[in-house]
Short mmCIF file of C-alpha atoms in Angstrom, two decimals:
data_model
loop_
_atom_site.label_atom_id
_atom_site.label_comp_id
_atom_site.label_asym_id
_atom_site.label_seq_id
_atom_site.Cartn_x
_atom_site.Cartn_y
_atom_site.Cartn_z
CA LYS N 108 -77.06 25.00 8.51
CA GLN N 109 -74.45 22.86 6.89
CA GLU N 110 -75.80 20.21 4.98
CA VAL N 111 -73.85 17.31 3.32
CA THR N 112 -75.43 15.45 0.84
CA GLN N 113 -73.83 11.99 -0.76
CA ILE N 114 -74.77 10.49 -4.36
CA PRO N 115 -75.55 7.75 -4.93
CA ALA N 116 -76.99 6.28 -1.61
CA ALA N 117 -75.74 2.96 -3.14
CA LEU N 118 -73.62 1.62 -5.72
CA SER N 119 -72.70 -1.84 -6.94
CA VAL N 120 -69.94 -2.36 -9.35
CA PRO N 121 -67.93 -5.67 -10.64
CA GLU N 122 -64.60 -5.97 -9.44
CA GLY N 123 -61.73 -4.02 -11.17
CA GLU N 124 -64.01 -1.25 -12.22
CA ASN N 125 -62.90 2.39 -11.41
CA LEU N 126 -65.66 4.61 -9.46
CA VAL N 127 -66.42 7.99 -8.07
CA LEU N 128 -68.43 8.69 -5.16
CA ASN N 129 -69.74 12.28 -4.67
CA CYS N 130 -70.25 14.22 -1.47
CA SER N 131 -71.97 18.04 -1.73
CA PHE N 132 -72.13 20.52 0.84
CA THR N 133 -74.32 23.60 0.94
CA ASP N 134 -72.06 26.15 2.68
CA SER N 135 -68.60 26.56 1.05
CA ALA N 136 -66.93 27.94 4.35
CA ILE N 137 -65.59 24.67 5.20
CA TYR N 138 -61.96 24.20 6.78
CA ASN N 139 -61.50 20.53 5.58
CA LEU N 140 -63.37 17.38 4.50
CA GLN N 141 -63.01 14.07 5.91
CA TRP N 142 -63.73 10.46 4.10
CA PHE N 143 -64.57 7.53 6.09
CA ARG N 144 -65.12 3.93 5.84
CA GLN N 145 -67.78 2.22 7.80
CA ASP N 146 -68.10 -1.61 7.39
CA PRO N 147 -71.54 -2.88 8.95
CA GLY N 148 -71.87 -2.50 12.56
CA LYS N 149 -68.40 -1.00 13.11
CA GLY N 150 -66.43 2.16 13.75
CA LEU N 151 -65.11 4.90 11.22
CA THR N 152 -62.08 4.55 9.68
CA SER N 153 -60.62 7.66 8.50
CA LEU N 154 -59.21 7.50 4.83
CA LEU N 155 -58.41 11.01 3.58
CA LEU N 156 -58.33 14.54 5.16
CA ILE N 157 -58.41 17.51 2.63
CA GLN N 158 -57.80 20.74 4.24
CA SER N 159 -59.38 23.68 2.59
CA SER N 160 -56.47 24.92 0.90
CA GLN N 161 -55.81 21.68 -0.77
CA ARG N 162 -57.55 20.47 -3.92
CA GLU N 163 -56.81 16.71 -3.71
CA GLN N 164 -55.06 14.12 -1.84
CA THR N 165 -54.46 10.43 -2.48
CA SER N 166 -53.51 7.19 -0.53
CA GLY N 167 -53.02 4.36 -2.58
CA ARG N 168 -55.99 3.56 -4.97
CA LEU N 169 -58.05 6.35 -3.03
CA ASN N 170 -57.93 10.00 -4.54
CA ALA N 171 -60.19 12.36 -3.12
CA SER N 172 -60.72 15.87 -4.57
CA LEU N 173 -62.46 19.03 -3.00
CA ASP N 174 -63.94 22.11 -4.96
CA LYS N 175 -64.75 24.49 -2.20
CA SER N 176 -66.48 27.03 -5.00
CA SER N 177 -68.82 24.56 -6.36
CA GLY N 178 -69.13 22.82 -2.87
CA ARG N 179 -68.49 19.37 -4.02
CA SER N 180 -66.09 16.62 -3.05
CA THR N 181 -65.31 13.33 -4.84
CA LEU N 182 -63.67 10.19 -3.57
CA TYR N 183 -62.25 8.02 -6.55
CA ILE N 184 -61.64 4.57 -5.97
CA ALA N 185 -59.23 2.78 -8.77
CA ALA N 186 -59.46 -0.91 -9.85
CA SER N 187 -62.15 -1.77 -6.95
CA GLN N 188 -61.53 -4.82 -5.11
CA PRO N 189 -64.35 -6.82 -3.00
CA GLY N 190 -62.54 -5.80 0.09
CA ASP N 191 -63.78 -2.24 -0.66
CA SER N 192 -67.28 -2.81 -0.09
CA ALA N 193 -68.14 -0.95 2.55
CA THR N 194 -70.16 2.16 3.24
CA TYR N 195 -68.64 5.47 2.35
CA LEU N 196 -69.12 8.59 4.26
CA CYS N 197 -67.74 12.19 3.64
CA ALA N 198 -67.92 14.80 6.67
CA GLY N 199 -66.87 18.30 6.98
CA VAL N 200 -65.88 20.56 9.56
CA LYS N 201 -67.60 24.00 9.03
CA GLU N 202 -65.62 27.44 9.75
CA THR N 203 -68.42 28.69 11.84
CA SER N 204 -69.55 25.83 14.20
CA GLY N 205 -66.41 24.96 16.03
CA SER N 206 -64.55 21.51 15.40
CA ARG N 207 -67.78 19.35 15.00
CA LEU N 208 -67.85 16.97 11.94
CA THR N 209 -71.33 17.27 9.89
CA PHE N 210 -71.92 13.94 7.84
CA GLY N 211 -73.56 12.82 4.91
CA GLU N 212 -75.74 10.09 4.70
CA GLY N 213 -72.92 8.03 3.09
CA THR N 214 -72.75 5.55 -0.09
CA GLN N 215 -72.99 1.96 0.47
CA LEU N 216 -70.86 0.31 -2.07
CA THR N 217 -70.66 -3.34 -2.86
CA VAL N 218 -67.93 -4.75 -5.40
CA ASN N 219 -68.52 -8.26 -6.71
CA PRO N 220 -66.20 -10.60 -7.74
CA GLU W 224 -50.58 2.37 15.64
CA PRO W 225 -52.31 4.33 18.02
CA GLU W 226 -56.24 4.17 17.98
CA VAL W 227 -59.41 5.26 20.00
CA THR W 228 -60.78 2.22 22.39
CA GLN W 229 -64.44 2.06 23.43
CA THR W 230 -65.84 -0.05 26.05
CA PRO W 231 -68.32 -1.74 26.23
CA SER W 232 -68.73 -2.96 22.76
CA HIS W 233 -72.47 -3.51 23.48
CA GLN W 234 -74.85 -2.43 26.25
CA VAL W 235 -78.21 -3.49 26.72
CA THR W 236 -79.94 -1.35 29.73
CA GLN W 237 -83.83 -0.81 30.84
CA MET W 238 -85.40 2.55 30.17
CA GLY W 239 -84.82 4.89 33.08
CA GLN W 240 -81.11 3.29 33.99
CA GLU W 241 -78.09 5.44 34.03
CA VAL W 242 -75.12 4.47 31.78
CA ILE W 243 -71.66 5.32 31.25
CA LEU W 244 -70.30 4.75 27.98
CA ARG W 245 -66.36 4.85 28.14
CA CYS W 246 -63.50 5.99 25.79
CA VAL W 247 -59.56 6.01 25.57
CA PRO W 248 -58.72 8.79 23.20
CA ILE W 249 -55.28 8.70 21.24
CA SER W 250 -52.79 9.54 24.12
CA ASN W 251 -51.43 12.94 22.49
CA HIS W 252 -54.60 14.12 21.43
CA LEU W 253 -56.32 17.07 23.09
CA TYR W 254 -59.69 17.36 21.55
CA PHE W 255 -62.25 14.87 22.42
CA TYR W 256 -65.85 14.18 21.01
CA TRP W 257 -68.93 12.11 21.13
CA TYR W 258 -71.25 11.31 18.32
CA ARG W 259 -73.97 8.76 17.82
CA GLN W 260 -75.72 6.78 15.04
CA ILE W 261 -79.34 5.71 15.11
CA LEU W 262 -79.93 2.85 13.18
CA GLY W 263 -80.14 3.65 9.54
CA GLN W 264 -79.46 7.27 10.10
CA LYS W 265 -76.37 10.00 9.79
CA VAL W 266 -73.69 10.00 12.23
CA GLU W 267 -74.63 12.97 14.70
CA PHE W 268 -72.47 15.14 16.55
CA LEU W 269 -73.42 15.47 20.42
CA VAL W 270 -70.40 17.15 22.19
CA SER W 271 -66.86 18.32 22.00
CA PHE W 272 -64.49 18.56 24.91
CA TYR W 273 -61.29 20.55 25.18
CA ASN W 274 -59.04 21.66 28.10
CA ASN W 275 -61.15 19.94 30.57
CA GLU W 276 -64.76 21.51 29.41
CA ILE W 277 -67.39 21.29 27.04
CA SER W 278 -66.54 23.79 23.82
CA GLU W 279 -69.61 22.84 21.62
CA LYS W 280 -72.89 20.84 22.28
CA SER W 281 -75.52 20.13 19.90
CA GLU W 282 -79.34 20.09 20.60
CA ILE W 283 -79.22 16.58 21.30
CA PHE W 284 -76.99 16.76 24.06
CA ASP W 285 -79.70 17.92 26.71
CA ASP W 286 -79.62 17.84 30.65
CA GLN W 287 -79.74 13.83 30.51
CA PHE W 288 -76.28 13.60 29.09
CA SER W 289 -72.98 14.75 30.51
CA VAL W 290 -69.26 14.18 29.52
CA GLU W 291 -65.96 13.81 31.95
CA ARG W 292 -62.31 13.12 31.79
CA PRO W 293 -61.79 11.56 35.16
CA ASP W 294 -58.10 11.22 34.67
CA GLY W 295 -55.44 11.55 32.27
CA SER W 296 -56.67 8.97 29.96
CA ASN W 297 -60.33 8.24 29.98
CA PHE W 298 -63.28 10.23 28.45
CA THR W 299 -66.71 9.21 29.56
CA LEU W 300 -70.51 9.78 28.15
CA LYS W 301 -73.07 9.43 30.81
CA ILE W 302 -76.92 9.34 30.05
CA ARG W 303 -78.70 9.86 33.17
CA SER W 304 -82.01 8.05 32.66
CA THR W 305 -81.94 6.26 29.38
CA LYS W 306 -85.04 6.59 26.86
CA LEU W 307 -85.64 4.19 24.18
CA GLU W 308 -84.72 6.78 21.75
CA ASP W 309 -81.33 6.60 22.93
CA SER W 310 -80.60 3.32 21.27
CA ALA W 311 -78.00 3.96 18.72
CA MET W 312 -74.38 3.23 18.36
CA TYR W 313 -72.25 5.95 20.23
CA PHE W 314 -68.85 6.81 18.76
CA CYS W 315 -66.05 8.60 20.50
CA ALA W 316 -63.36 10.51 18.63
CA SER W 317 -60.41 12.49 18.99
CA ARG W 318 -58.23 15.12 17.43
CA LYS W 319 -54.42 16.01 17.95
CA ALA W 320 -55.17 19.66 17.91
CA GLY W 321 -55.74 22.41 15.47
CA TYR W 322 -58.79 21.00 14.05
CA MET W 323 -58.27 22.77 10.76
CA ASN W 324 -55.34 20.55 9.65
CA THR W 325 -55.82 17.41 11.64
CA GLU W 326 -57.87 14.35 11.16
CA ALA W 327 -60.40 12.76 13.66
CA PHE W 328 -59.92 9.27 14.73
CA PHE W 329 -62.76 7.19 15.84
CA GLY W 330 -63.41 4.46 18.15
CA GLN W 331 -65.15 1.17 17.03
CA GLY W 332 -68.43 2.15 19.00
CA THR W 333 -70.63 1.00 21.69
CA ARG W 334 -73.98 -0.13 20.74
CA LEU W 335 -76.55 0.89 23.27
CA THR W 336 -79.92 -0.56 23.29
CA VAL W 337 -82.45 0.57 25.77
CA VAL W 338 -85.51 -1.87 26.15
#
């Protein structure tokens, strides 16, 4: 069974700091991995999709990497801002389980002004 | 920018009542999904739908749940007889095609409260 784990569960940083969020998955047979942002009580906003053939994707201040062999993905946020405060979720599509996304528990990020 | 829309944003219902949650996926998308998130827990997969039929469902999606695409735009989730433990945020999602290479886009969710 595919399990997705995110560490840390919560992170508080001062504004302007660069930070890394971690995501690990137990089964390396994944098609792709997607990072989402969730604001309190709100929906999921897609940030980045990394296909299994890719090693990283960038969007603005965000960079996500994927290492299938080690079962890990990271989301790097550069020059963090208070508006980045949210919960960040990673989710993978496993090769043998259709097209469902399996989610981690999320990392709750607080960026302090 | 196209988006997945869900209605209502919040629904309160009495235990045992039927509820229908509604979603309008992005217009050129072909794969549709329902997920749920119980407060403080992970987002969980319920069901996927493609070509007018269920393609996959989780163990959560029992006989009390059903999905339908009644027309070319709407996608609904029906819970036949709600239980207290059905209280959760329900998310609809859609993909364009070829799930290996496409993002899943989520709606803002419907918060279902069963009392």
